Amino acid sequence: MDLIFPWEVISFIQFFAGQVGESISGGVRQSVTALVRDALQPTAAPPSADSCARRPPFFERWPMNALLIYPEFPETFWSFKHALKFLGKRAAQPPLGLMTVAALLPGAWKKRLVDTNVETLRDRDLKWADVVLLSGMHIQSESLLAIVERCRARGLRTVVGGPIASSIPAAELKADHVVIGEAESLIAGLARELEEGTARPVYQAAERPEMTSSPLPDVSLIKMRRYSTMTVQYSRGCPFNCEFCDIIAIYGRRPRTKAVAQVLRELDQLRAAGWRESVFIVDDNFIGNKEQAKELLRALVEWRTQVAAGFDFITEASLNLADDSELMQLMKDAGFISVFLGIETPDESGLIASNKLQNTRRSLLESVAKIQSYGMQVMGGFILGFDTDKEDIFDRMVEFIQKSGIPIAMVGLLQAMPGTQLFRRLQQEGRIVDSGDGDNTFCDRPNFLPRMDAARLVEGYREVMKRIYSCEAYYERVKLYLSRTQARPSERKHGERKAGQQWLTRDNARAFVTSIVRQGVFGRQRWSYWKFLLTVAARYRHCVGPAMTLAVMGYHFQVMTDRLSSAVKSPMLHAGSGEILLRETGTQVL
Ligand code: B12
Ligand code: SF4
């Protein structure tokens, strides 16, 4: 708000300078504008000697209209699209990267954000914009490239950043400017050079910024009610060193954390905007630095007690969470209801070969059950396609998942992501086929030559998905999880909700009604569904909310699994050997 006044002053001076521009030189006008801008705009860093030397006679545009666009995700297992419909939501989470970038841009710039997952990108938005800033993951590349093309056709300047910029070569993104890495330390310079018309084609952050330099994300730009979960980031990076992981390639191995007060400010901002539901702490590994995580958790426990608001938390962590009872208790007390764990494979030789050593020398099943016993639902990431995988891996994977009580098991085919140690190793071994498309579920093949026959691997993968997301298998896992969890409903005292896990939210209630109609009345699997509901009513009344949410999630996975089974298989699947696969794609080994 405090920038409105200076902005009006600057506009007036610009206007005035424009009017008398005939009588004063352009150089003077530029100096006046630059002086006022630099004086009133605290976020802009002083111009470097280099940028001064290249400064053109006039500013290209200032202040600029910045349009931030988030491309559409394809419909995959992890888009949760069919479950979100039940909740009346259009996407799972907002584009936090762009909200952060928006907050880093000069305060005087005008900003709009269009997330094409929840709204349409209109021509009038493009007409309004001076510059378009796009973010995305590798998997969004099709939509991103189409938007870049649309902008180019209008002569609009484009900047692409986010994880996609680390996965796809800058030239292939077709944007005017590409930013590789985290934006905190370089946005001021980029913004200035955009204004001056001197921006370079590629920017790469020299070092990873401290998280304390990350601003309060601009929540005002999003249509909050269209998302099922809000996001807050506490840390970036992970201390482990898994061979296939691009997190450590992009965000590094030293966990960098925000100050506790920063996180609380972000939560206060969400609360002030009316949010009361789930918040995903989108860390690569929330417990990368356990002591700091505990410090934050103690503050969160206190914060929740004070604000007496819903706020359930979800996060991602490594499996060694199970070794620290204090940490799990604190997470439970702070309102963590769900945690995503990278389990990867029940085969220890695969874990060792991929350097996932923190998952070895332990019973994976016991570790999962321990975390569940603290009231946290475990979501698991699993991978098929390791060099160590033998024919029995498919059965072992299904058996493990069923015994784990992990309802949402995210099984994917191994992908060698550019920039990872795995990609480099396979490249040296001459086994890389292409850089992949970021989708490890609906793909017809891995992007490298696997040890197992490629067609068999994909076929086995699809069988695993079909088996674990059959109605019976899925509900069995949900029931196992419910039997282990100590979930409790929100407690109320004197009409006020005490801090605690808020199971029956407004969204859950809506999902409940829609689910009864769609799954219970019209669903193909309605008998399994009603059997499940009756069991919940009889045995797990203490957690009807999560049971219903999981029933709805199951619907999404069943729809997607049906599609996966009927997905057209490429001829390569029947090629029979990795060598033929490489020849048939005609792709040059990178
Ligand atoms: C939350 C999350 C999700 C959410 C969706 C969030 C959303 N709305 O986009 C969910 C759970 C749905 C999800 C799903 C998937 N995800 Co995800 N996800 C994340 C996670 C954990 C946090 C994202 C986030 O909010 N980060 C916080 C912001 C602040 O960071 P940031 O986006 O990197 O932004 C910074 C910079 O990149 C840069 N920047 C970003 N955008 C821009 C734009 C411009 C113009 C500029 C200048 C700079 C810039 O500045 C920001 C500040 O420094 C990241 C990991 C991570 N650390 O980011 C993975 C991550 C983004 N996901 C990843 C993947 C692979 C997936 C899936 C494809 C998984 C799968 N196997 O299917 C699916 C795809 C979904 C689908 N529909 O199919 C990968 C992407 C890798 C890549 N190179 O593309 C990541 C990096 C994790 C990983 N393993 O490496 N994901
Ligand atoms: S534990 Fe997870 S985030 Fe950390 S290096 Fe391994 S795969 Fe990456």
Tab-separated table of N, CA, C and O and ligand atoms in Angstrom, residues 238 240-242 244-245 247-248 284 318 344 356 358, ligand 2:
chain	number	residue	atom	x	y	z
A	238	CYS	N	18.360	-30.578	0.495
A	238	CYS	CA	18.269	-31.815	1.272
A	238	CYS	C	19.688	-32.362	1.484
A	238	CYS	O	20.485	-32.385	0.540
A	240	PHE	N	20.747	-35.358	1.887
A	240	PHE	CA	21.054	-36.685	1.357
A	240	PHE	C	21.557	-36.584	-0.086
A	240	PHE	O	21.642	-35.488	-0.654
A	241	ASN	N	21.847	-37.732	-0.673
A	241	ASN	CA	22.542	-37.691	-1.956
A	241	ASN	C	22.042	-38.802	-2.889
A	241	ASN	O	22.839	-39.546	-3.451
A	242	CYS	N	20.727	-38.906	-3.045
A	242	CYS	CA	20.171	-39.979	-3.871
A	242	CYS	C	20.531	-39.729	-5.343
A	242	CYS	O	20.410	-38.600	-5.834
A	244	PHE	N	19.250	-40.355	-8.223
A	244	PHE	CA	18.277	-39.929	-9.236
A	244	PHE	C	17.681	-38.556	-8.952
A	244	PHE	O	16.887	-38.043	-9.713
A	245	CYS	N	18.070	-37.936	-7.843
A	245	CYS	CA	17.332	-36.764	-7.348
A	245	CYS	C	17.783	-35.459	-7.992
A	245	CYS	O	18.980	-35.144	-7.992
A	247	ILE	N	16.429	-32.591	-6.928
A	247	ILE	CA	16.305	-31.581	-5.875
A	247	ILE	C	17.692	-31.063	-5.491
A	247	ILE	O	17.930	-29.859	-5.416
A	248	ILE	N	18.608	-32.028	-5.246
A	248	ILE	CA	19.925	-31.596	-4.782
A	248	ILE	C	20.697	-30.900	-5.910
A	248	ILE	O	21.562	-30.074	-5.649
A	284	ASP	N	11.757	-29.521	0.400
A	284	ASP	CA	12.276	-30.727	-0.243
A	284	ASP	C	12.408	-31.823	0.795
A	284	ASP	O	12.141	-32.986	0.531
A	318	SER	N	12.250	-37.096	4.884
A	318	SER	CA	12.943	-38.368	4.647
A	318	SER	C	12.510	-39.367	5.719
A	318	SER	O	12.025	-39.001	6.793
A	344	GLU	N	10.764	-45.316	-2.299
A	344	GLU	CA	11.375	-45.737	-3.571
A	344	GLU	C	11.220	-47.218	-3.901
A	344	GLU	O	10.638	-47.550	-4.907
A	356	LYS	N	20.399	-44.346	-1.721
A	356	LYS	CA	19.348	-43.932	-0.784
A	356	LYS	C	19.611	-44.649	0.538
A	356	LYS	O	18.788	-45.444	1.027
A	358	GLN	N	19.752	-43.792	3.607
A	358	GLN	CA	18.950	-43.536	4.822
A	358	GLN	C	17.749	-44.476	4.922
A	358	GLN	O	17.142	-44.593	5.982
B	2	SF4	S1	15.990	-37.775	0.357
B	2	SF4	FE1	14.602	-37.080	-1.259
B	2	SF4	S2	15.097	-34.903	-1.584
B	2	SF4	FE2	16.772	-35.812	-0.410
B	2	SF4	S3	18.311	-36.386	-1.933
B	2	SF4	FE3	17.020	-38.179	-1.582
B	2	SF4	S4	15.372	-38.073	-3.118
B	2	SF4	FE4	16.369	-36.056	-3.006
